[in-house]
Short mmCIF file of C-alpha atoms in Angstrom, two decimals:
data_model
loop_
_atom_site.label_atom_id
_atom_site.label_comp_id
_atom_site.label_asym_id
_atom_site.label_seq_id
_atom_site.Cartn_x
_atom_site.Cartn_y
_atom_site.Cartn_z
CA UNK V 192 -6.18 -18.02 -22.33
CA UNK V 193 -9.04 -19.91 -20.51
CA UNK V 194 -12.65 -19.36 -21.47
CA UNK V 195 -15.02 -17.68 -19.40
CA UNK V 196 -16.68 -21.00 -18.89
CA UNK V 197 -13.59 -22.54 -18.04
CA UNK V 198 -12.94 -20.11 -15.43
CA UNK V 199 -16.17 -20.24 -13.67
CA UNK V 200 -16.10 -24.33 -13.66
CA UNK V 201 -12.53 -23.76 -12.26
CA UNK V 202 -13.36 -21.27 -9.69
CA UNK V 203 -16.37 -23.25 -8.59
CA UNK V 204 -14.58 -26.33 -8.15
CA UNK V 205 -11.45 -25.47 -6.46
CA UNK V 206 -13.14 -22.72 -3.96
CA UNK V 207 -16.41 -23.92 -2.75
CA UNK V 208 -16.37 -21.02 0.10
CA UNK V 209 -16.65 -18.44 -2.59
CA UNK V 210 -20.36 -17.32 -3.27
CA UNK V 211 -21.26 -16.57 -6.88
CA UNK V 212 -22.76 -13.30 -7.47
CA UNK V 213 -24.18 -12.36 -11.27
CA UNK V 214 -23.79 -8.65 -12.06
CA UNK V 215 -24.48 -6.68 -14.83
CA UNK V 216 -23.52 -7.40 -18.42
CA UNK V 217 -23.22 -10.99 -17.86
CA UNK V 218 -20.30 -10.58 -15.36
CA UNK V 219 -19.73 -12.38 -12.26
CA UNK V 220 -18.22 -11.66 -8.89
CA UNK V 221 -17.05 -14.09 -6.49
CA UNK V 222 -17.35 -13.11 -2.66
CA UNK V 223 -16.00 -14.66 0.48
CA UNK V 224 -18.66 -13.69 2.96
CA UNK V 225 -16.38 -15.04 6.09
CA UNK V 226 -13.71 -12.58 5.30
CA UNK V 227 -11.98 -11.03 8.28
CA UNK V 228 -11.33 -7.79 6.49
CA UNK V 229 -13.46 -5.14 4.92
CA UNK V 230 -12.91 -6.52 1.72
CA UNK V 231 -15.06 -9.47 0.37
CA UNK V 232 -14.77 -9.61 -3.24
CA UNK V 233 -12.44 -12.34 -4.23
CA UNK V 234 -13.15 -12.48 -8.09
CA UNK V 235 -14.34 -9.29 -9.63
CA UNK V 236 -16.09 -8.54 -12.80
CA UNK V 237 -15.18 -11.97 -14.66
CA UNK V 238 -16.41 -11.29 -18.06
CA UNK V 239 -17.72 -13.69 -20.86
CA UNK V 240 -14.77 -12.23 -22.79
CA UNK V 241 -12.64 -13.88 -20.52
CA UNK V 242 -11.39 -10.81 -18.67
CA UNK V 243 -11.68 -10.63 -15.01
CA UNK V 244 -9.81 -9.60 -11.60
CA UNK V 245 -8.77 -11.09 -8.49
CA UNK V 246 -8.56 -9.23 -5.48
CA UNK V 247 -4.48 -8.81 -4.43
CA UNK V 248 -4.29 -6.65 -1.33
CA UNK V 249 -1.34 -8.76 0.06
CA UNK V 250 0.87 -8.57 -2.97
CA UNK V 251 3.48 -6.00 -3.81
CA UNK V 252 1.80 -2.77 -5.15
CA UNK V 253 3.76 -3.38 -8.60
CA UNK V 254 1.83 -6.25 -9.38
CA UNK V 255 -1.37 -4.86 -8.92
CA UNK V 256 -3.53 -2.01 -10.10
CA UNK V 257 -4.60 0.91 -7.75
CA UNK V 258 -7.78 -1.05 -6.58
CA UNK V 259 -5.39 -3.75 -5.38
CA UNK V 260 -6.57 -5.82 -8.52
CA UNK V 261 -4.89 -8.11 -10.71
CA UNK V 262 -6.07 -8.97 -14.30
CA UNK V 263 -6.45 -12.65 -14.77
CA UNK V 264 -7.44 -12.29 -18.66
CA UNK V 265 -4.17 -14.45 -19.77
CA UNK V 266 -3.54 -16.23 -16.70
CA UNK V 267 -3.02 -20.16 -16.70
CA UNK V 268 -5.34 -22.47 -14.45
CA UNK V 269 -2.50 -22.93 -11.98
CA UNK V 270 -1.82 -19.08 -11.82
CA UNK V 271 -5.64 -18.47 -11.25
CA UNK V 272 -5.71 -21.30 -8.36
CA UNK V 273 -2.56 -19.73 -6.68
CA UNK V 274 -3.67 -15.88 -6.86
CA UNK V 275 -7.12 -16.70 -5.66
CA UNK V 276 -5.78 -19.10 -2.87
CA UNK V 277 -3.41 -16.43 -1.40
CA UNK V 278 -6.11 -14.07 -1.85
CA UNK V 279 -8.48 -16.18 0.17
CA UNK V 280 -5.62 -16.99 2.75
CA UNK V 281 -5.14 -13.13 3.29
CA UNK V 282 -8.66 -12.04 3.38
CA UNK V 283 -9.17 -14.89 5.92
CA UNK V 284 -6.40 -13.63 8.15
CA UNK V 285 -6.67 -11.22 10.91
CA UNK V 286 -2.98 -10.28 11.03
CA UNK V 287 -2.21 -6.85 9.94
CA UNK V 288 0.55 -6.32 7.27
CA UNK V 289 2.29 -3.31 8.67
CA UNK V 290 3.83 -1.05 6.21
CA UNK V 291 7.46 -0.53 6.70
CA UNK V 292 8.43 2.30 8.74
CA UNK V 293 9.72 5.14 7.02
CA UNK V 294 13.19 5.80 7.51
CA UNK V 295 13.13 9.12 9.57
CA UNK V 296 16.68 11.08 9.93
CA UNK V 297 18.41 11.52 13.31
CA UNK V 298 20.22 14.59 11.93
CA UNK V 299 19.86 17.08 9.00
CA UNK V 300 21.94 19.99 7.86
CA UNK V 301 19.98 22.88 6.48
CA UNK V 302 21.07 26.11 4.95
CA UNK V 303 19.14 29.19 3.73
CA UNK V 304 17.65 32.20 5.10
CA UNK V 305 19.11 36.14 4.73
CA UNK V 306 22.41 35.12 5.69
CA UNK V 307 22.68 31.64 3.90
CA UNK V 308 23.05 30.47 7.60
CA UNK V 309 23.57 26.58 8.45
CA UNK V 310 21.01 25.07 10.96
CA UNK V 311 21.08 21.84 12.30
CA UNK V 312 17.79 19.63 13.00
CA UNK V 313 18.55 16.97 15.46
CA UNK V 314 15.90 14.52 16.88
CA UNK V 315 16.84 14.73 20.68
CA UNK V 316 14.67 13.38 23.68
CA UNK V 317 11.23 13.00 21.70
CA UNK V 318 11.70 16.41 20.29
CA UNK V 319 13.00 18.05 16.93
CA UNK V 320 15.51 20.70 17.78
CA UNK V 321 16.78 23.32 15.47
CA UNK V 322 20.26 24.60 16.41
CA UNK V 323 22.29 27.56 15.02
CA UNK V 324 25.64 26.73 16.11
CA UNK V 325 25.44 25.92 19.72
CA UNK V 326 22.27 27.92 20.13
CA UNK V 327 18.90 26.25 20.12
CA UNK V 328 16.42 28.05 17.74
CA UNK V 329 13.37 26.00 17.77
CA UNK V 330 11.52 22.71 19.41
CA UNK V 331 8.94 20.63 17.71
CA UNK V 332 7.34 17.67 18.50
CA UNK V 333 7.30 16.14 15.27
CA UNK V 334 9.71 15.99 12.18
CA UNK V 335 6.72 17.16 10.02
CA UNK V 336 6.54 20.19 11.88
CA UNK V 337 10.18 21.12 12.12
CA UNK V 338 10.55 20.27 8.13
CA UNK V 339 7.75 22.44 7.36
CA UNK V 340 8.87 25.33 9.44
CA UNK V 341 12.32 25.31 8.12
CA UNK V 342 10.86 25.25 4.71
CA UNK V 343 8.70 27.91 5.54
CA UNK V 344 11.46 29.98 6.69
CA UNK V 345 13.36 29.59 3.08
CA UNK V 346 15.74 26.76 4.16
CA UNK V 347 16.83 23.75 2.09
CA UNK V 348 18.32 20.22 3.45
CA UNK V 349 21.44 19.63 2.30
CA UNK V 350 22.35 16.35 4.19
CA UNK V 351 20.70 13.81 6.41
CA UNK V 352 21.93 11.12 8.92
CA UNK V 353 19.99 8.19 9.44
CA UNK V 354 20.19 5.51 12.50
#
């Protein structure tokens, strides 16, 4: 594990674009003042005991904590440089990282109600239509509205078909 002083030297030598900000308890933050995103702190709470965090909004959620930070306590100098470099690249870009579109079903079969009947929920012509056999029972503008209606009426989804 690198010491606090080694991490400070590493950051200040390799990343002159970061601004050092001393905070409480001897800890240090490093800011990217020219960030194109809301976030500016790249290195957060670097502590004299060697603990510290690097912002990793660009990484998969399994690799970071809920605050989008990665603990660098036991990172090698190469790993710290790589992580900080990718964080700076991400914060310097204006490209949005779009979340993957959720898979929305095209058709679903629901069962329930007083007579344990079957209903078909179908996405057609920008509407979510609910059919009982060939009869249109209801139409909704969103999947959520149709889903919530079916649940409120005591129905349960038994199958779905995606595109």
